[in-house]
Short mmCIF file of C-alpha atoms in Angstrom, two decimals:
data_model
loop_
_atom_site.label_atom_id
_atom_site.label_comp_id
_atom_site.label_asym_id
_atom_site.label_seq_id
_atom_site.Cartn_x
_atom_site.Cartn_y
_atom_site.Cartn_z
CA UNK A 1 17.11 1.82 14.94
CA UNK A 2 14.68 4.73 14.70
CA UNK A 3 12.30 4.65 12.72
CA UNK A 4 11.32 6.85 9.82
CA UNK A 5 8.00 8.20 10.93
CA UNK A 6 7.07 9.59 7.53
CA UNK A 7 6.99 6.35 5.65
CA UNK A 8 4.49 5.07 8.42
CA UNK A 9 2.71 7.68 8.20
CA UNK A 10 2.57 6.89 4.38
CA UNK A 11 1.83 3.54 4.75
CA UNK A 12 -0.97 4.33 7.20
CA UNK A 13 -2.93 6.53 5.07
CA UNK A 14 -2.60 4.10 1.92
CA UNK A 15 -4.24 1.01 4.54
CA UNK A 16 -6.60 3.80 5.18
CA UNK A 17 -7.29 4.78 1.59
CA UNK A 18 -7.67 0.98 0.86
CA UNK A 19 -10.32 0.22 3.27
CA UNK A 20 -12.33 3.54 2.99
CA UNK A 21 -12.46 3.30 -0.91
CA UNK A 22 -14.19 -0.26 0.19
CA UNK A 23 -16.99 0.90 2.12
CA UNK A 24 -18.08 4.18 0.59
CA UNK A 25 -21.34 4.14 -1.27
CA UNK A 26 -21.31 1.92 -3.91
CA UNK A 27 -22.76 3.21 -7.84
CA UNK A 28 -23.74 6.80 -6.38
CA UNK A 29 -20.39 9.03 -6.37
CA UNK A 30 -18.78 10.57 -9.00
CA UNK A 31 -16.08 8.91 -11.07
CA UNK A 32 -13.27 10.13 -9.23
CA UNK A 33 -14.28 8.75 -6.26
CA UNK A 34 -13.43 4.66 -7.18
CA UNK A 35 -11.32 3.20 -9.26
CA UNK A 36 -11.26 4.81 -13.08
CA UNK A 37 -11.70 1.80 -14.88
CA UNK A 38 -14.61 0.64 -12.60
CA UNK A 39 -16.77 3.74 -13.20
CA UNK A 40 -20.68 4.09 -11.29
CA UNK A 41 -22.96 3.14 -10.92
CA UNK A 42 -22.54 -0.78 -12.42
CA UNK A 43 -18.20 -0.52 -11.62
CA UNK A 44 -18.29 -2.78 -14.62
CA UNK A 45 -14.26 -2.92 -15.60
CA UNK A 46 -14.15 -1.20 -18.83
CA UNK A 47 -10.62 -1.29 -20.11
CA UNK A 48 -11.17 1.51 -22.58
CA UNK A 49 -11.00 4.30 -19.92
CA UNK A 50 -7.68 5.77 -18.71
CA UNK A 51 -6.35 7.90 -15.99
CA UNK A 52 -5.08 8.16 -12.95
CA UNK A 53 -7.70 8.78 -9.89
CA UNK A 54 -7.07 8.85 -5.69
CA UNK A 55 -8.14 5.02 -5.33
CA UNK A 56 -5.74 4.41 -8.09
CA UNK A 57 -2.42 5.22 -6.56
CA UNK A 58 -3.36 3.67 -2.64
CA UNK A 59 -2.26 0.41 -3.57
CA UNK A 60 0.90 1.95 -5.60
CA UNK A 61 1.71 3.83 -2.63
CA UNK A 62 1.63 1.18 -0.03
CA UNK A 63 4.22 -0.87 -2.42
CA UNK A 64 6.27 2.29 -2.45
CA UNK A 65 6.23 2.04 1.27
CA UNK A 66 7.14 -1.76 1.35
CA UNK A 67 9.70 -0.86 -0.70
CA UNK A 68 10.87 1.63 1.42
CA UNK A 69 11.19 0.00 4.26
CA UNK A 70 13.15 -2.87 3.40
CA UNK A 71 16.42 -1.55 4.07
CA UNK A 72 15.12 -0.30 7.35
CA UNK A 73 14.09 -3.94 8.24
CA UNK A 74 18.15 -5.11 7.27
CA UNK A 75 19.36 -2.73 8.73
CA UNK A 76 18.37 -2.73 12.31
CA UNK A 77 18.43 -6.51 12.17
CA UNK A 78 21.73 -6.68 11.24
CA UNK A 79 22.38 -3.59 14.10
CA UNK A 80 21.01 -6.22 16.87
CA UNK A 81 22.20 -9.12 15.92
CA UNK A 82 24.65 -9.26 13.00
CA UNK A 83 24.84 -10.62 9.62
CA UNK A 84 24.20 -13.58 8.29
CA UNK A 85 23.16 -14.52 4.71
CA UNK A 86 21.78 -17.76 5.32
CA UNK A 87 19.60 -17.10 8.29
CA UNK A 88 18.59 -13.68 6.30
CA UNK A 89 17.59 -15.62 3.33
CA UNK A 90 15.72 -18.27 5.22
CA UNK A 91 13.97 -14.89 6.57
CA UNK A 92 12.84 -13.62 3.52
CA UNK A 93 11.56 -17.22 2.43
CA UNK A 94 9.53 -17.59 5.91
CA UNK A 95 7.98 -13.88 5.91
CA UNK A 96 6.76 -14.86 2.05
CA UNK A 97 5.61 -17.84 3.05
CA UNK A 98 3.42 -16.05 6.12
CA UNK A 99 2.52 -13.10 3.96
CA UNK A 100 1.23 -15.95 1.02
CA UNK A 101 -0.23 -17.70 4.26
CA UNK A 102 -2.00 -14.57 5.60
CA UNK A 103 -3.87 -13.76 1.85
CA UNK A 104 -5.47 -17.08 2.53
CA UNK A 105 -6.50 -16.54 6.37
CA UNK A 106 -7.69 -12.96 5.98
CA UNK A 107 -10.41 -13.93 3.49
CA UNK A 108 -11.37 -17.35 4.60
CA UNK A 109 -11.27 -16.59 8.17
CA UNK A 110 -14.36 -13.83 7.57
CA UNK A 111 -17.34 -15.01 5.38
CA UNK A 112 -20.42 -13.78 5.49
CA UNK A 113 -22.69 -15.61 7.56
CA UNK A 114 -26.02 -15.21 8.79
CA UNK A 115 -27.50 -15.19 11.97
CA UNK A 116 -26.17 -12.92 15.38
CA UNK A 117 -23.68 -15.54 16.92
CA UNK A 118 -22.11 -15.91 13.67
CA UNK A 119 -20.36 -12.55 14.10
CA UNK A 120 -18.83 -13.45 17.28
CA UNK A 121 -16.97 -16.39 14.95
CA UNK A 122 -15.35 -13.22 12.52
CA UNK A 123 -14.08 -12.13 16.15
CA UNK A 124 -12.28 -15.75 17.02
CA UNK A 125 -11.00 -15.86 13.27
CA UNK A 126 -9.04 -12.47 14.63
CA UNK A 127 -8.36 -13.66 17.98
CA UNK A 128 -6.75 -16.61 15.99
CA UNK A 129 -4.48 -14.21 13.51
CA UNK A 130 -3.66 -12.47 16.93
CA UNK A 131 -1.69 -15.54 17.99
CA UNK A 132 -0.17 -16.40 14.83
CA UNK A 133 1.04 -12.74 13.56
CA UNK A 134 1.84 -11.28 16.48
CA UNK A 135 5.18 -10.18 17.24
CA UNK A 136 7.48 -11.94 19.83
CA UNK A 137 4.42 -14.98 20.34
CA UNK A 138 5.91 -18.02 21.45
CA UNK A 139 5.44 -21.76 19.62
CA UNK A 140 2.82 -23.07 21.76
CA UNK A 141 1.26 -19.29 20.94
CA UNK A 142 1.45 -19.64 17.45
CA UNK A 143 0.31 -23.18 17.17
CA UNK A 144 -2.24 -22.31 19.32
CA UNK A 145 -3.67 -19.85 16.65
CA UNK A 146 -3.09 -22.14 13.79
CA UNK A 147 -5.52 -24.68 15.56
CA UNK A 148 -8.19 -22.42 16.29
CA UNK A 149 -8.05 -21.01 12.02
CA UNK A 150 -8.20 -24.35 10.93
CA UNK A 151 -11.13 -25.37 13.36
CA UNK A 152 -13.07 -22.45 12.04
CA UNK A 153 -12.28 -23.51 8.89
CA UNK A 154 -13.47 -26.80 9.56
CA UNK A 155 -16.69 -25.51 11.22
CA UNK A 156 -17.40 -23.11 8.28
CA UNK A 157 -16.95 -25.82 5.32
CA UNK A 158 -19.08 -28.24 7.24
CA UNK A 159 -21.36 -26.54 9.47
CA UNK A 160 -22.11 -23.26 7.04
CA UNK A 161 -21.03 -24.76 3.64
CA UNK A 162 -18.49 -21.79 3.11
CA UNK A 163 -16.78 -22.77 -0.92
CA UNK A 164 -12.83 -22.37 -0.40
CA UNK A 165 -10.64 -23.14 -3.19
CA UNK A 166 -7.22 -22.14 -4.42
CA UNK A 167 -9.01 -19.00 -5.18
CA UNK A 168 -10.32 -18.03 -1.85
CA UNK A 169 -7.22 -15.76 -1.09
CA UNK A 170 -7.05 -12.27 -0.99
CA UNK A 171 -5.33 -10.70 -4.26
CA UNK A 172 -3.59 -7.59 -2.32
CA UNK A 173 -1.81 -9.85 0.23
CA UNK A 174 -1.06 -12.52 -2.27
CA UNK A 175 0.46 -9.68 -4.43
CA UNK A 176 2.37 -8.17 -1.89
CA UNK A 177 3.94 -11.64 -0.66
CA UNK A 178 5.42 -12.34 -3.91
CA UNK A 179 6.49 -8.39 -4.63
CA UNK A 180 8.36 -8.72 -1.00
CA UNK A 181 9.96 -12.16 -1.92
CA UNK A 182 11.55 -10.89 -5.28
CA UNK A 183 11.90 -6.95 -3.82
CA UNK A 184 13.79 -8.32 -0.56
CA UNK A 185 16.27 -10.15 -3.03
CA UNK A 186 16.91 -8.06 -5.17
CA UNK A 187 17.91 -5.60 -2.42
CA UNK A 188 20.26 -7.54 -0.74
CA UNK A 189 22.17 -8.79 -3.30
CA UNK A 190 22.67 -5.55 -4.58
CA UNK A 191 22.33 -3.59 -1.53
CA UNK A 192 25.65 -2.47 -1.82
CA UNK A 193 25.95 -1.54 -5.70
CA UNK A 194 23.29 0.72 -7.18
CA UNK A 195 24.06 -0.08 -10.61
CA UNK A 196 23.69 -3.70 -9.91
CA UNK A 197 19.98 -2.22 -8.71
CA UNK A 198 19.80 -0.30 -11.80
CA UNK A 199 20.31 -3.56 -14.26
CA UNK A 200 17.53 -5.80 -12.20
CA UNK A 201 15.67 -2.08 -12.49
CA UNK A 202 15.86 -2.61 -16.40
CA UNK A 203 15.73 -6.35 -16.23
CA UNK A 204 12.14 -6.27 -14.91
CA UNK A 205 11.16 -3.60 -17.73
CA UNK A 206 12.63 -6.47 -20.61
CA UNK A 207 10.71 -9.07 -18.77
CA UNK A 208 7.65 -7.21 -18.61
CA UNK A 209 7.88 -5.62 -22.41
CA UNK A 210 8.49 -9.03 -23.72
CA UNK A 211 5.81 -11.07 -21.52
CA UNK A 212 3.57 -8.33 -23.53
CA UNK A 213 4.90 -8.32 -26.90
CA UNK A 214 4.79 -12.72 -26.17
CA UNK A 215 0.72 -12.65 -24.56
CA UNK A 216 1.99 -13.85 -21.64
CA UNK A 217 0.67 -12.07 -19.69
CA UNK A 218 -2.81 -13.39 -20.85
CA UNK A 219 -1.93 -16.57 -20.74
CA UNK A 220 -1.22 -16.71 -17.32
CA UNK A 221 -4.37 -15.27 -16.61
CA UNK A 222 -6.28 -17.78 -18.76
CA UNK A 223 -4.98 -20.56 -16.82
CA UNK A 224 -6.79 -21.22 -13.83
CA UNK A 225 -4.54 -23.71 -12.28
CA UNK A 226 -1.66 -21.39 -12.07
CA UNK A 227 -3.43 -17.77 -12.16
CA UNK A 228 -4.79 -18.62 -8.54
CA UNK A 229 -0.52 -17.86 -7.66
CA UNK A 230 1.11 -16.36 -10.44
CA UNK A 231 0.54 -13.27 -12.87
CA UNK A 232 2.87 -10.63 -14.04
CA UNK A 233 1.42 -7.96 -11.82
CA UNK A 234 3.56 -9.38 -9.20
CA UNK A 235 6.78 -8.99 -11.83
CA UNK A 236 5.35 -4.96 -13.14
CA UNK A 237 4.77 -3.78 -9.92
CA UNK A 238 8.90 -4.23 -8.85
CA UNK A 239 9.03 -0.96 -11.04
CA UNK A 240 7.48 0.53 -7.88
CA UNK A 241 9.19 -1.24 -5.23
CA UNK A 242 12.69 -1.31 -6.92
CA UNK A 243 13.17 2.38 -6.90
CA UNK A 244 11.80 2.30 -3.23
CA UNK A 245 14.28 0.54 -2.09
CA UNK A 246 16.94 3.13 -3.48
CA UNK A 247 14.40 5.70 -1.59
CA UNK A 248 14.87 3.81 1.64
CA UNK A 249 18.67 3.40 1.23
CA UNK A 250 19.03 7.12 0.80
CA UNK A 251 16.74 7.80 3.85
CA UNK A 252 18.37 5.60 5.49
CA UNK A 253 21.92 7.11 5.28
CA UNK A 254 20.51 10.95 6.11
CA UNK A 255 19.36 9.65 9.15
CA UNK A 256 22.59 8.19 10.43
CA UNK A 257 24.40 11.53 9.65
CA UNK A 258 21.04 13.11 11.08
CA UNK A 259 20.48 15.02 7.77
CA UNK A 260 16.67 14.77 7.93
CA UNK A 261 16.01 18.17 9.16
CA UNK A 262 14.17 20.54 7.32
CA UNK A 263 15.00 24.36 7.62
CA UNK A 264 12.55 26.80 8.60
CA UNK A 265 13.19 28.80 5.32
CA UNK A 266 9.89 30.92 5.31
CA UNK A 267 7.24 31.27 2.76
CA UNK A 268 9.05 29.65 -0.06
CA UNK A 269 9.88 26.16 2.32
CA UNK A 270 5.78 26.28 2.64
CA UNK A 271 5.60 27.03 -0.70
CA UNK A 272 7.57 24.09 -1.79
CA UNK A 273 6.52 21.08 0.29
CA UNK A 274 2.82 22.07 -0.61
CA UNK A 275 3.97 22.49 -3.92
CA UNK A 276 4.74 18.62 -4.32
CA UNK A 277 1.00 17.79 -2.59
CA UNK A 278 -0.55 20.07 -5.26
CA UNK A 279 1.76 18.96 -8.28
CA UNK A 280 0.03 15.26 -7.03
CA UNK A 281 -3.62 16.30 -7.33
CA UNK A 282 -2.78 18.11 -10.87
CA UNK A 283 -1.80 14.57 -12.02
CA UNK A 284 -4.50 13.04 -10.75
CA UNK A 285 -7.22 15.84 -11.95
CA UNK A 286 -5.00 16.34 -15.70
CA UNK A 287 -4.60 12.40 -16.16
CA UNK A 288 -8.72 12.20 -15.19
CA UNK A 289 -9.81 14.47 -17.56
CA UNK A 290 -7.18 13.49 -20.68
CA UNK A 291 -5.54 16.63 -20.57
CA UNK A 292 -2.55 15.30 -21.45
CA UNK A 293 -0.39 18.18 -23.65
CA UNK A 294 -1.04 20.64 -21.15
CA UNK A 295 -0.97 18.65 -18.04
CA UNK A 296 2.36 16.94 -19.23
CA UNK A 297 3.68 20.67 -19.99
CA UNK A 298 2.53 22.21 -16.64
CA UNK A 299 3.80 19.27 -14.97
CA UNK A 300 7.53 19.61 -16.05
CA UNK A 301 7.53 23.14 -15.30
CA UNK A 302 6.34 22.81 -12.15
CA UNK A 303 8.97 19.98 -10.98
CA UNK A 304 11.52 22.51 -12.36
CA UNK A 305 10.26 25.00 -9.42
CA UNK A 306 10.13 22.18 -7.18
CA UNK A 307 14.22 21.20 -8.14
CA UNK A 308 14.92 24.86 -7.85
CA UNK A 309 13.63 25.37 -4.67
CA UNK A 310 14.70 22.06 -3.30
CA UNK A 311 18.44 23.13 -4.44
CA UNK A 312 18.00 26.47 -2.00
CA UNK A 313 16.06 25.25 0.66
CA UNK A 314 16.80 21.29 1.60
CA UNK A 315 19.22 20.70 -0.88
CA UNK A 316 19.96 16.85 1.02
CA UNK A 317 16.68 15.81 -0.45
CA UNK A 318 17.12 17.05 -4.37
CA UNK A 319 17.93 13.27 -5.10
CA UNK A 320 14.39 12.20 -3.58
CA UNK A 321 12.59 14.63 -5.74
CA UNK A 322 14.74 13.84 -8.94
CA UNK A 323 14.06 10.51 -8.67
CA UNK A 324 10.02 11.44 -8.14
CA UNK A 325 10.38 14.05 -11.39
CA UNK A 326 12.46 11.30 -13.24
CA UNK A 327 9.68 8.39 -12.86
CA UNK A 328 6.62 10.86 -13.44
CA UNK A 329 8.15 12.23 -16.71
CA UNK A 330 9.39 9.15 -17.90
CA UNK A 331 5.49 7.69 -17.09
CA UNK A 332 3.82 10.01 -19.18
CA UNK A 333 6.60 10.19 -21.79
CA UNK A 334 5.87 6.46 -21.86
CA UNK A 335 1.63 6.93 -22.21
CA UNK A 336 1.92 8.34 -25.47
CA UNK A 337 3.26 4.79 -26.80
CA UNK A 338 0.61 2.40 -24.63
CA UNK A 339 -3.19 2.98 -24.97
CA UNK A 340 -3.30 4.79 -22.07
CA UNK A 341 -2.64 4.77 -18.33
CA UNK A 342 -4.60 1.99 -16.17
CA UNK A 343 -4.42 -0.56 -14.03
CA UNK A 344 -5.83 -2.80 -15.84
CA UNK A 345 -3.71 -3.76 -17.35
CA UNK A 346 -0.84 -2.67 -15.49
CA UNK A 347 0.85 -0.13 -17.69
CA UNK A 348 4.35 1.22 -17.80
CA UNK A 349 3.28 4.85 -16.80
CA UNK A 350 0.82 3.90 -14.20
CA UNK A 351 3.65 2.19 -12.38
CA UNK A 352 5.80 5.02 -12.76
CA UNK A 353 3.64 8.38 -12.41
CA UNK A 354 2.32 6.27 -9.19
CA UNK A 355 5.92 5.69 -7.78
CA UNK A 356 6.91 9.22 -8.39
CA UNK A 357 3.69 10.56 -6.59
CA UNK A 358 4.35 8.54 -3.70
CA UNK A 359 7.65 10.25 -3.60
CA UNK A 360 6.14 13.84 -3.65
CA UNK A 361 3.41 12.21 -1.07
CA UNK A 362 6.73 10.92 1.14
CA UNK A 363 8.34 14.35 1.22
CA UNK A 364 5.08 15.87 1.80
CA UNK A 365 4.45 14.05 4.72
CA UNK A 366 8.09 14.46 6.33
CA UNK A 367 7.58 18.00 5.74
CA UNK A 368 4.44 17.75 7.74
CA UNK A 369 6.02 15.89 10.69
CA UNK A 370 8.66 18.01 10.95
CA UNK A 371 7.03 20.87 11.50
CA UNK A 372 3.89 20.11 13.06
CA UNK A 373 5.43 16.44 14.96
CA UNK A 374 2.57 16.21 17.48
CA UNK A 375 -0.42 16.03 15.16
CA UNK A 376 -3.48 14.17 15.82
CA UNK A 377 -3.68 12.61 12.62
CA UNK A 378 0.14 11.83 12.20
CA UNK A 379 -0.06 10.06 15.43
CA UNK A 380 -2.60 7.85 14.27
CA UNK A 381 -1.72 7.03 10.67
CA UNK A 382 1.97 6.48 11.86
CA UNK A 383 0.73 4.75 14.29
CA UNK A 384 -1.62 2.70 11.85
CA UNK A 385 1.28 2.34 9.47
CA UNK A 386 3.63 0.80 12.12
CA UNK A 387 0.97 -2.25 11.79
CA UNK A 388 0.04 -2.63 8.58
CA UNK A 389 -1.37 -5.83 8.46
CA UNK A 390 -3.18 -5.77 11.75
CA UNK A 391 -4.47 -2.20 10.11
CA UNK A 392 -5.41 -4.44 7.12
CA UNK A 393 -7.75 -6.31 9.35
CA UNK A 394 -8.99 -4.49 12.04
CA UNK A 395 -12.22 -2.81 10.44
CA UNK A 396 -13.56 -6.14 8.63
CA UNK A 397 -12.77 -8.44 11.51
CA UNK A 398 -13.17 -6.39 14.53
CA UNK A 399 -14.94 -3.20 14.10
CA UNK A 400 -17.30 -4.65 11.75
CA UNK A 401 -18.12 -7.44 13.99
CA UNK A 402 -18.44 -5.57 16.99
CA UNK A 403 -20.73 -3.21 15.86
CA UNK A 404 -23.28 -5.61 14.79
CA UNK A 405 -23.28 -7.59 18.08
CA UNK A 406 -23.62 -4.02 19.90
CA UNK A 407 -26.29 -2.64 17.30
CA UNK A 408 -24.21 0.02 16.50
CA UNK A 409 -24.34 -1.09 13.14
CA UNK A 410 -27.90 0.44 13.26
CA UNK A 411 -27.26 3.73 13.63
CA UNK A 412 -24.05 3.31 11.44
CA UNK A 413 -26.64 2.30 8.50
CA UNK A 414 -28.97 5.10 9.69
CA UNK A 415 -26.01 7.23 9.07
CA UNK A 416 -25.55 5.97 5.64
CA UNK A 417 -29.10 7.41 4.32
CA UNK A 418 -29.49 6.41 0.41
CA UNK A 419 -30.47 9.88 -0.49
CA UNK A 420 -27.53 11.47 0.65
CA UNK A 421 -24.46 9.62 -0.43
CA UNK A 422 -21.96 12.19 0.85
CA UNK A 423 -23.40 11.98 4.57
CA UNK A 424 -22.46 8.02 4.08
CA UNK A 425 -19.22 8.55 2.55
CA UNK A 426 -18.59 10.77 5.71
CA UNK A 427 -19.68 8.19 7.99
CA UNK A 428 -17.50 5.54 6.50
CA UNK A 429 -14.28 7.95 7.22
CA UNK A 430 -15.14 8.49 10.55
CA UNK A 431 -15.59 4.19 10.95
CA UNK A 432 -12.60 3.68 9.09
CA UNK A 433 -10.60 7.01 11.19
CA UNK A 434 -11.88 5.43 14.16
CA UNK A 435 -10.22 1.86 12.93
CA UNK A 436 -7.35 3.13 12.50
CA UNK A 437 -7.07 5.41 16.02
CA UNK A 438 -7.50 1.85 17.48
CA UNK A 439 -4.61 0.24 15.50
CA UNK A 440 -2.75 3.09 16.87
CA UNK A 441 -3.41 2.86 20.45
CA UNK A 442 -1.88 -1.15 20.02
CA UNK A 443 1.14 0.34 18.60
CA UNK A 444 1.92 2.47 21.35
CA UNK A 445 1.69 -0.54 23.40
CA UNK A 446 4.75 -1.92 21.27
CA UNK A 447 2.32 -4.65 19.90
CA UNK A 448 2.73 -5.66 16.44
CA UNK A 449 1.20 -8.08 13.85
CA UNK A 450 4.82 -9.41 11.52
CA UNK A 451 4.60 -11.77 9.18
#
């Protein structure tokens, strides 16, 4: 089954957006340029900020894509091979179980060490998650790279004292495994009856309104023997993936009837698809600066235009963009009744103003690779997106590494000069651009890291 290009190209620049928001210059930007609630230059978390900023929505966005793609996954399984509910559920529980496997690897298989050889140790720990995640391996491949993890392990507990405990996972992974687990099943047992959808759509919402209302919520985090697994983030964030999975359903279908196309309708097709990219950056700038009356009021009038020149010029995808309008409204219809929008904690209208921008990003994007399909930059963010967890990994435990055995990390510090924070955010795009070309020339070669 083909594969929708856009979405990869989504998911790309969200890995991207993740790792450059990393390794940009800590305490020395302005605001908008990390997460709102972690403000420069200490990024203490204050909770008492709101708002919606770029570094915000990448993590959003790559659920939305995970979402997405689910019924992609089913699909063209099911296309090769047939159906079969047992060996698709046993699926599902063995691609958690790697995913929840692969939070723990990621981060303990790269600590920081001292010393020059040390680095070429990151590089084994990758060569290792090579053989274990990559697609097609073979048994003695695979159990060949779970032996060489757990002898680093061994080596780094005893010979370099690394700390691991339940803990030593990373949160991202460990969030997605458990948003894929109850995503995936809530797809397929109502991949065939939206309103089904709808109800575990609404369920989630009870859960989460009454884990609040109840202090759940904190008391999962208070508990440290079951916080290092469980917290409600990975119950909130299904009001992201949920309605992507509706999203990739409805892809799905137009490109079977090959219904993807866009029309070359002139100024006012421009004037639409950059329309959605721009009605993004409003929320982000409006939601930033609290201008909430007339950012909510500009924002409904401007999805209006978008509907009405949706209906006249790629009418197939009016459902897309109501379902983008429908989420963003009903998120900052919803802000007025919470504190505010943030991530922390997850709020209602943070999870869906971020789901409907990632549908205006989505459309965006297709817009972009249907007219200009042989772009430099879609070619290696799609190609990047194709492999998101080798993507994931690539610039911490290969580039990283790499550079400091060549030196290059010299001049890439040189590059970062204190006094000029912009030249070093600049630098770390280009790194991070340059990760990502790499991930892309792998996917050409049809190799691919699945969990």
């Amino acid at each position: 089954m083909k594969r929708f290009v856009s979405l990869d190209i989504l998911r790309g620049l969200s890995i991207f957006g993740m790792v450059f928001s990393a390794i940009i210059p800590y305490g020395v930007l302005p605001a908008w340029m990390y997460h709102i609630q972690n403000p420069p230059p200490e990024h203490i978390l204050d909770m008492t900020r709101y708002g919606l900023g770029w570094v915000d929505l990448v993590f959003p966005v790559f659920i939305f894509c995970m979402g997405a793609a689910i019924p992609f996954a089913f699909r063209a399984k099911w296309k090769r091979s047939g159906m079969d509910t047992r060996r698709d559920l046993k699926d599902i529980g063995e691609r958690f179980l790697m995913l929840l496997a692969f939070s723990f690897l990621c981060n303990l298989l790269q600590p920081s060490l001292p010393g020059y050889w040390s680095k070429f140790l990151i590089l084994a720990g990758f060569g290792a998650l090579w053989l274990i995640y990559v697609k097609g391996a073979s048994l003695k491949t695979r159990i060949a790279g779970w032996v060489t993890a757990l002898a680093l392990l061994v080596l780094y507990a005893f010979a370099y004292d690394v700390q691991m405990t339940l803990f030593s996972r990373n949160i991202i992974i460990l969030l997605l495994a458990f948003l894929y687990l109850f995503g995936a099943l809530i797809w397929y047992f109502t991949r065939d009856n939206v309103k089904w959808r709808l109800a575990a759509f609404l369920g989630v919402i009870a859960i989460s309104i009454v884990s609040r209302f109840l202090g759940f919520d904190g008391i999962l985090y208070a508990s440290r023997n079951i916080s290092w697994l469980l917290n409600m983030e990975e119950i909130n964030f299904l009001m992201i993936l949920i309605p992507a999975t509706w999203v990739g359903d409805r892809l799905l279908t137009m490109q079977e009837e090959h219904d993807t196309g866009i029309p070359r309708g002139g100024f006012l097709t421009h004037l639409l698809f950059w329309g959605m990219l721009l009605l993004a950056a409003w929320i982000c700038v409006s939601s930033y600066n609290r201008w909430l009356p007339g950012g909510k009021i500009f924002t409904v009038l401007a999805l209006y235009g978008l509907v009405f020149l949706m209906r006249k010029k790629a009418p197939q995808y009016v459902p897309l963009l109501f379902l983008g309008g429908l989420l963003i409204l009903s998120g900052l219809w919803i802000e007025g009744f919470e504190p505010g929008l943030t991530k922390v904690p997850c709020s209602f209208s943070y999870c869906f103003v971020s789901g409907g921008i990632a549908i205006l990003l989505l459309l965006w994007l297709h817009y972009l690779s249907e007219f200009f399909p042989r772009g430099v930059l879609s070619g290696i963010f799609s190609g990047a997106g194709a492999n998101p967890l080798l993507s994931y990994v690539a610039h911490g435990m290969f580039v990283v590494p790499l550079m400091r055995i060549t030196y290059l990390q010299v001049v890439y510090q040189w590059a970062r000069p204190a006094d000029y924070p912009w030249v070093g955010t600049l630098s770390a795009f280009l790194v991070v651009l340059f990760t990502m070309w790499l991930v892309s020339l792998v996917s050409r070669k049809k190799i691919y890291w699945r969990a």
